[in-house]
Coordinates of C-alpha atoms in Angstrom, one line a residue:
X1 CA 46.8 -39.6 -6.4
X2 CA 44.0 -40.7 -3.9
X3 CA 44.0 -37.6 -2.3
X4 CA 44.2 -35.3 -5.1
X5 CA 40.7 -37.2 -6.4
X6 CA 39.4 -36.5 -3.0
X7 CA 40.2 -32.8 -3.4
X8 CA 38.6 -32.7 -6.6
X9 CA 35.4 -34.3 -5.7
X10 CA 35.3 -32.0 -2.6
X11 CA 35.8 -29.1 -4.9
X12 CA 33.0 -29.9 -7.2
X13 CA 30.9 -30.6 -4.0
X14 CA 31.0 -27.3 -2.9
X15 CA 30.7 -25.8 -6.5
X16 CA 27.9 -27.9 -6.7
X17 CA 26.4 -26.6 -3.3
X18 CA 27.1 -23.0 -4.3
X19 CA 24.7 -23.5 -7.4
X20 CA 22.2 -24.9 -5.8
X21 CA 21.8 -21.8 -3.0
X22 CA 22.1 -19.2 -6.5
X23 CA 19.4 -20.9 -8.6
X24 CA 16.4 -20.1 -6.8
X25 CA 17.5 -16.5 -6.2
X26 CA 17.7 -16.5 -10.2
X27 CA 14.5 -18.1 -10.8
X28 CA 12.7 -15.2 -8.7
X29 CA 14.6 -12.6 -10.3
X30 CA 13.8 -14.0 -14.0
X31 CA 10.2 -15.3 -13.3
X32 CA 11.2 -18.8 -13.9
X33 CA 9.4 -21.6 -11.7
X34 CA 11.6 -24.8 -12.9
X35 CA 14.3 -24.5 -10.3
X36 CA 14.3 -26.4 -6.9
X37 CA 13.6 -23.9 -4.0
X38 CA 15.9 -23.5 -1.2
X39 CA 14.4 -25.7 2.0
X40 CA 14.9 -23.7 5.2
X41 CA 15.0 -26.0 8.2
X42 CA 12.2 -24.8 10.6
X43 CA 13.4 -23.7 14.4
X44 CA 13.5 -26.5 16.8
X45 CA 10.8 -26.5 19.1
X46 CA 10.1 -28.6 22.5
X47 CA 7.1 -31.0 21.8
X48 CA 5.2 -29.5 24.8
X49 CA 5.3 -25.9 22.7
X50 CA 4.5 -27.7 19.3
X51 CA 0.8 -26.9 19.8
X52 CA 1.4 -23.3 20.4
X53 CA 3.5 -22.9 17.8
X54 CA 1.7 -24.5 15.3
X55 CA -1.2 -22.3 16.4
X56 CA 0.4 -19.0 16.0
X57 CA 1.7 -19.8 12.5
X58 CA -0.9 -21.1 11.1
X59 CA -3.3 -18.2 10.3
X60 CA -0.4 -15.6 10.4
X61 CA 0.0 -13.1 7.5
X62 CA 3.4 -10.9 6.8
X63 CA 2.2 -7.1 6.3
X64 CA 4.9 -4.6 5.1
X65 CA 4.4 -1.3 6.2
X66 CA 6.7 1.7 5.8
X67 CA 8.9 4.1 7.7
X68 CA 7.9 5.1 11.1
X69 CA 7.4 8.7 10.4
X70 CA 5.0 8.1 7.3
X71 CA 1.4 7.6 6.9
X72 CA 1.8 3.9 5.4
X73 CA 2.8 2.5 8.6
X74 CA -0.3 3.9 10.3
X75 CA -2.6 2.3 7.8
X76 CA -1.1 -0.9 8.0
X77 CA -1.1 -1.0 11.5
X78 CA -4.8 -0.1 11.4
X79 CA -5.5 -2.9 8.9
X80 CA -3.7 -5.2 11.7
X81 CA -5.8 -4.0 14.6
X82 CA -9.0 -3.8 12.8
X83 CA -8.5 -7.5 10.9
X84 CA -6.4 -9.6 13.6
X85 CA -8.9 -12.1 15.1
X86 CA -6.9 -13.9 18.1
X87 CA -6.0 -17.5 16.6
X88 CA -8.1 -17.0 13.6
X89 CA -5.9 -14.5 11.8
X90 CA -3.0 -12.7 13.0
X91 CA -1.4 -9.9 10.8
X92 CA 2.2 -9.0 11.8
X93 CA 3.0 -5.3 10.5
X94 CA 6.5 -4.5 10.1
X95 CA 8.5 -1.1 9.6
X96 CA 10.3 -1.0 6.1
X97 CA 12.3 1.4 4.0
X98 CA 9.2 2.0 1.7
X99 CA 7.3 0.6 -1.4
X100 CA 10.3 -0.6 -3.4
X101 CA 11.7 -2.7 -0.7
X102 CA 7.9 -3.8 0.1
X103 CA 7.8 -5.5 -3.3
X104 CA 11.0 -7.1 -2.8
X105 CA 9.9 -8.4 0.2
X106 CA 6.7 -9.9 -1.0
X107 CA 8.9 -11.6 -3.6
X108 CA 11.1 -12.9 -1.7
X109 CA 11.0 -12.7 1.9
X110 CA 9.6 -15.4 3.8
X111 CA 6.2 -15.1 5.4
X112 CA 5.5 -12.0 3.9
X113 CA 2.2 -11.5 1.7
X114 CA 0.8 -8.0 1.5
X115 CA 2.0 -5.0 1.9
X116 CA 1.4 -1.1 1.4
X117 CA 2.9 0.0 -2.1
X118 CA 2.9 3.4 -4.0
X119 CA 1.4 2.7 -7.4
X120 CA 4.2 4.3 -9.3
X121 CA 6.7 1.9 -8.0
X122 CA 6.6 -0.5 -10.9
X123 CA 8.2 1.9 -13.1
X124 CA 11.1 2.0 -10.3
X125 CA 11.5 -1.6 -10.6
X126 CA 11.4 -1.7 -14.1
X127 CA 14.2 0.7 -14.3
X128 CA 16.5 -1.4 -11.8
X129 CA 15.9 -4.1 -14.1
X130 CA 16.4 -6.7 -12.1
X131 CA 12.7 -8.1 -11.2
X132 CA 11.2 -9.5 -14.3
X133 CA 7.5 -9.8 -14.7
X134 CA 6.5 -7.8 -11.7
X135 CA 3.4 -6.8 -12.7
X136 CA 2.3 -10.1 -12.7
X137 CA 3.7 -11.5 -9.7
X138 CA 2.4 -8.5 -7.5
X139 CA -1.1 -7.6 -7.9
X140 CA -3.6 -5.2 -5.4
X141 CA -6.5 -5.7 -3.4
X142 CA -7.9 -2.0 -3.2
X143 CA -6.6 1.3 -3.3
X144 CA -5.9 2.7 0.2
X145 CA -5.2 6.5 -0.2
X146 CA -3.2 9.4 -1.7
X147 CA -0.1 10.3 -0.3
X148 CA 1.2 13.8 -1.1
X149 CA 4.6 14.6 -1.6
X150 CA 5.9 17.5 0.5
X151 CA 9.1 19.5 0.2
X152 CA 9.7 21.4 3.5
X153 CA 12.4 24.0 2.6
X154 CA 14.3 26.9 4.9
X155 CA 13.2 30.5 4.6
X156 CA 15.7 31.6 1.5
X157 CA 14.0 28.8 -0.7
X158 CA 11.1 30.7 -2.6
X159 CA 11.0 28.6 -5.8
X160 CA 12.2 25.4 -6.8
X161 CA 14.7 27.1 -9.0
X162 CA 16.6 28.1 -5.8
X163 CA 16.8 24.6 -5.0
X164 CA 19.7 24.5 -7.7
X165 CA 23.0 23.3 -6.0
X166 CA 21.4 22.9 -2.8
X167 CA 21.7 19.7 -0.8
X168 CA 18.5 18.0 -0.2
X169 CA 17.5 15.4 2.4
X170 CA 15.5 12.3 0.8
X171 CA 14.2 9.2 2.5
X172 CA 16.4 6.1 2.3
X173 CA 16.7 3.8 -0.5
X174 CA 13.8 1.6 -0.9
X175 CA 11.4 4.1 -0.6
X176 CA 9.4 5.4 -3.8
X177 CA 9.2 9.1 -2.4
X178 CA 13.0 9.2 -2.7
X179 CA 12.5 8.1 -6.3
X180 CA 9.6 10.8 -6.8
X181 CA 12.1 13.5 -5.3
X182 CA 14.7 12.8 -8.0
X183 CA 12.0 12.8 -10.5
X184 CA 11.1 16.2 -9.6
X185 CA 14.2 17.6 -9.4
X186 CA 15.0 15.9 -12.6
X187 CA 12.0 17.2 -14.3
X188 CA 12.5 20.7 -13.1
X189 CA 16.1 20.8 -14.5
X190 CA 17.4 20.6 -10.9
X191 CA 20.7 19.5 -10.1
X192 CA 21.0 18.8 -6.2
X193 CA 23.0 17.1 -3.8
X194 CA 20.9 14.8 -2.0
X195 CA 21.4 13.0 1.5
X196 CA 19.5 9.9 2.1
X197 CA 18.1 9.7 5.9
X198 CA 15.2 9.3 8.0
X199 CA 12.7 12.2 7.9
X200 CA 13.1 13.1 11.5
X201 CA 17.1 13.2 10.8
X202 CA 16.6 15.4 7.5
X203 CA 14.4 17.7 9.8
X204 CA 17.2 18.1 12.4
X205 CA 19.5 18.9 9.5
X206 CA 17.2 21.4 8.0
X207 CA 16.8 23.2 11.3
X208 CA 20.5 23.6 11.8
X209 CA 21.4 24.4 8.1
X210 CA 23.0 21.4 6.8
X211 CA 20.7 20.9 4.1
X212 CA 18.3 23.3 2.2
X213 CA 15.0 21.0 2.3
X214 CA 13.6 17.9 3.3
X215 CA 11.4 15.7 1.2
X216 CA 8.5 13.4 3.1
X217 CA 5.1 12.0 1.8
X218 CA 2.1 12.0 3.8
X219 CA -1.8 11.1 3.5
X220 CA -3.9 14.3 4.3
X221 CA -6.3 13.8 7.4
X222 CA -3.9 13.5 10.7
X223 CA -1.1 15.3 12.2
X224 CA 2.4 14.6 10.9
X225 CA 6.0 15.1 12.0
X226 CA 5.9 18.6 10.0
X227 CA 2.8 19.6 12.2
X228 CA 4.9 20.1 15.7
X229 CA 7.0 23.0 13.4
X230 CA 6.7 26.1 15.1
X231 CA 5.0 29.2 13.3
X232 CA 8.2 31.2 13.6
X233 CA 10.7 28.8 12.6
X234 CA 11.1 30.2 8.9
X235 CA 10.6 27.3 7.4
X236 CA 7.8 26.7 4.7
X237 CA 6.3 24.1 2.1
X238 CA 7.3 24.7 -1.4
X239 CA 4.5 24.3 -4.0
X240 CA 5.6 21.8 -6.5
X241 CA 3.8 22.1 -10.0
X242 CA 1.9 19.3 -11.3
X243 CA 2.1 20.0 -15.2
X244 CA 4.9 17.9 -15.4
X245 CA 3.7 14.7 -14.0
X246 CA 0.2 14.3 -15.8
X247 CA 0.6 10.6 -16.3
X248 CA -1.7 7.6 -15.0
X249 CA 0.0 7.4 -11.8
X250 CA -0.5 10.8 -10.0
X251 CA -2.9 13.5 -9.3
X252 CA -3.0 16.9 -8.1
X253 CA -3.4 17.3 -4.7
X254 CA -3.5 20.9 -2.4
X255 CA -2.4 21.6 1.2
X256 CA -4.0 24.4 3.1
X257 CA -4.1 25.7 6.5
X258 CA -6.4 22.9 7.8
X259 CA -3.4 20.6 7.1
X260 CA -0.7 22.7 8.4
X261 CA -1.9 25.7 10.5
X262 CA 1.5 26.8 11.5
X263 CA 3.1 26.6 7.7
X264 CA 0.2 27.5 5.5
X265 CA -1.8 30.8 6.4
X266 CA -5.4 30.8 6.2
X267 CA -6.8 30.9 2.6
X268 CA -3.5 29.6 1.4
X269 CA -2.9 26.6 -1.0
X270 CA 0.2 24.5 -1.5
X271 CA 0.1 22.6 -4.8
X272 CA 1.6 19.4 -5.0
X273 CA 1.8 16.0 -6.4
X274 CA -0.5 12.4 -4.9
X275 CA 0.5 9.3 -5.3
X276 CA -2.3 6.5 -4.8
X277 CA -1.1 4.0 -2.3
X278 CA -2.7 0.2 -2.7
X279 CA -2.8 -2.8 -0.5
X280 CA -0.8 -5.2 -2.6
X281 CA -0.6 -8.6 -2.1
X282 CA 1.7 -11.8 -3.6
X283 CA -0.1 -13.5 -6.5
X284 CA -0.3 -16.9 -5.1
X285 CA -1.8 -19.5 -7.0
X286 CA -4.9 -21.0 -5.8
X287 CA -3.4 -24.6 -5.1
X288 CA -0.7 -22.9 -3.0
X289 CA -0.7 -23.5 0.8
X290 CA -0.2 -19.8 1.4
X291 CA -3.3 -19.2 -0.7
X292 CA -5.6 -20.2 2.2
X293 CA -4.1 -17.4 4.3
X294 CA -4.2 -15.0 1.7
X295 CA -7.9 -15.8 1.0
X296 CA -8.9 -15.4 4.6
X297 CA -6.8 -12.1 4.7
X298 CA -9.0 -10.7 1.8
X299 CA -12.4 -12.2 3.4
X300 CA -11.7 -10.2 6.7
X301 CA -10.7 -7.0 4.7
X302 CA -13.8 -6.7 2.9
X303 CA -16.2 -7.9 5.4
X304 CA -14.7 -6.0 8.3
X305 CA -13.8 -2.9 6.2
X306 CA -16.5 -0.8 8.0
X307 CA -14.4 -0.9 11.0
X308 CA -11.6 1.1 9.4
X309 CA -14.1 4.1 9.0
X310 CA -14.5 4.3 12.5
X311 CA -12.2 6.2 15.1
X312 CA -9.5 5.6 15.9
X313 CA -8.3 4.9 12.6
X314 CA -7.1 7.1 10.0
X315 CA -9.7 9.4 8.7
X316 CA -8.8 8.9 4.9
X317 CA -10.5 5.4 5.4
X318 CA -13.9 7.0 5.0
X319 CA -12.7 8.1 1.8
X320 CA -11.8 4.5 0.2
X321 CA -13.5 3.2 -2.7
X322 CA -13.0 -0.4 -2.8
X323 CA -14.0 -0.7 -6.3
X324 CA -11.4 1.9 -7.8
X325 CA -9.2 0.7 -10.3
X326 CA -5.9 1.3 -10.3
X327 CA -3.6 2.2 -13.7
X328 CA -1.0 -0.2 -14.3
X329 CA -2.2 -2.4 -12.1
X330 CA -4.1 -5.7 -11.9
X331 CA -6.6 -6.7 -8.9
X332 CA -6.0 -10.3 -7.5
X333 CA -8.3 -12.7 -8.8
X334 CA -10.0 -13.3 -5.3
X335 CA -10.4 -9.9 -4.4
X336 CA -12.0 -9.5 -7.5
X337 CA -14.3 -12.1 -6.8
X338 CA -14.8 -11.2 -3.3
X339 CA -15.3 -7.3 -4.1
X340 CA -18.0 -8.6 -6.8
X341 CA -19.8 -10.9 -4.4
X342 CA -20.0 -7.9 -2.0
X343 CA -21.6 -5.3 -4.4
X344 CA -23.9 -7.8 -5.4
X345 CA -25.3 -8.8 -2.1
X346 CA -26.1 -4.6 -1.6
X347 CA -27.6 -4.3 -4.5
X348 CA -29.5 -7.0 -4.0
X349 CA -30.6 -5.9 -0.5
X350 CA -31.4 -2.5 -1.9
X351 CA -33.6 -4.2 -4.5
X352 CA -35.5 -6.3 -1.7
X353 CA -36.1 -2.8 0.1
X354 CA -37.4 -1.0 -3.1
X355 CA -39.9 -3.9 -3.5
X356 CA -41.2 -3.8 -0.1
X357 CA -44.6 -2.1 -0.7
X358 CA -45.8 -2.1 2.7
X359 CA -42.2 -0.3 3.7
X360 CA -43.6 3.3 3.7
X361 CA -41.7 6.6 2.8
X362 CA -39.6 6.6 6.1
X363 CA -38.5 2.6 6.0
X364 CA -37.3 3.2 2.9
X365 CA -35.5 6.2 3.4
X366 CA -33.8 4.6 6.3
X367 CA -32.8 1.3 4.1
X368 CA -31.6 3.6 1.4
X369 CA -29.3 5.3 3.9
X370 CA -27.6 2.2 5.3
X371 CA -27.3 1.1 1.6
X372 CA -25.7 4.1 0.6
X373 CA -23.5 3.9 3.6
X374 CA -21.9 0.5 2.5
X375 CA -21.4 1.9 -1.2
X376 CA -17.9 4.2 -1.3
X377 CA -18.5 4.8 -5.0
X378 CA -20.2 8.1 -6.1
X379 CA -21.6 6.5 -9.5
X380 CA -23.0 3.0 -7.7
X381 CA -24.6 5.5 -5.0
X382 CA -26.0 7.5 -8.0
X383 CA -27.4 4.6 -9.5
X384 CA -29.0 3.5 -6.2
X385 CA -30.9 6.7 -5.4
X386 CA -32.3 6.4 -9.2
X387 CA -33.4 3.1 -8.1
X388 CA -35.2 3.8 -5.3
X389 CA -36.6 6.8 -7.1
X390 CA -37.8 4.3 -9.8
X391 CA -39.4 1.9 -7.3
X392 CA -41.6 4.8 -5.5
X393 CA -43.1 5.9 -8.6
X394 CA -43.9 2.5 -9.3
X395 CA -45.7 2.1 -6.3
X396 CA -47.7 5.1 -6.6

């Protein structure tokens, strides 16, 4: 009888342990916060190495990038190189399957605080139905770039309709590019057979005739894996009309000979769909211990942003408008504060230069150029120019 009681007690103890492990996961999915989280034991470090361990972890930030063939991982790597500051800030960039997985990593992966995410990812997350209130838990610091949807096909494919019933290689699950590919096929009434895999693997399958097309997404400005295709390969990029994607997330974009000299003839343009990419961040509250890391990361991002506009970083950084708003997204409160302070300083510096009656025309022109170089927004540049003109007239 006693043995039976012990077995029953042991059973309920195990059962309780199972529910203890499951509950925090359920809380993350539903958005509830009244469940005790799982405590993961830190790795054991010898006493002599404890100081080094503490130094490495104190100001480390996890940054989710993307697949190795994409430009997303290039942008993530640029951020890591430009902003990392020894023991003061270390940004650890990781390869990932893509935007959908990046959102999940921000929600659940220990030490992951930021990541590159396509602006349309929330729609994909909502359709899965597993994650609640995602738009409140994941917010953005700034827009980064616009990725262009690219569909490379064999010589016998002339239009999208020719893909009906064909086999197409798309990125692996977890990528918003794969999700966008399915939208393209569905909205154009196509029934295709999809094969998941890396872009490199899909390209080899396309060359061998195993598939009729391969899907990818890249930002304009630097060579991609498609840039190395020979002109006489017979492969070509297929136009994808924007008319079925006129919503808040997407923008029309055109590829030309300057993007792919071997794939697009001079003077020709290939229409396709552009998807904005944002620097996303987990919405840590101000009183959370990890907020201090996020706070420093955001400070470095805005203060050192001009570094990213210089070689050898991706040329698209020069077109980034830090003040641009992203439809369907909320800017992280601290990023909004730092951005507002930065704009205020630029405007104050411009006003001070305008009030300097002894500056002279040449000095004003130099200062004006300096100010304009720090303001990516065209509307703000216009206002600054008008301000300088007004001040000059006042001094005459």
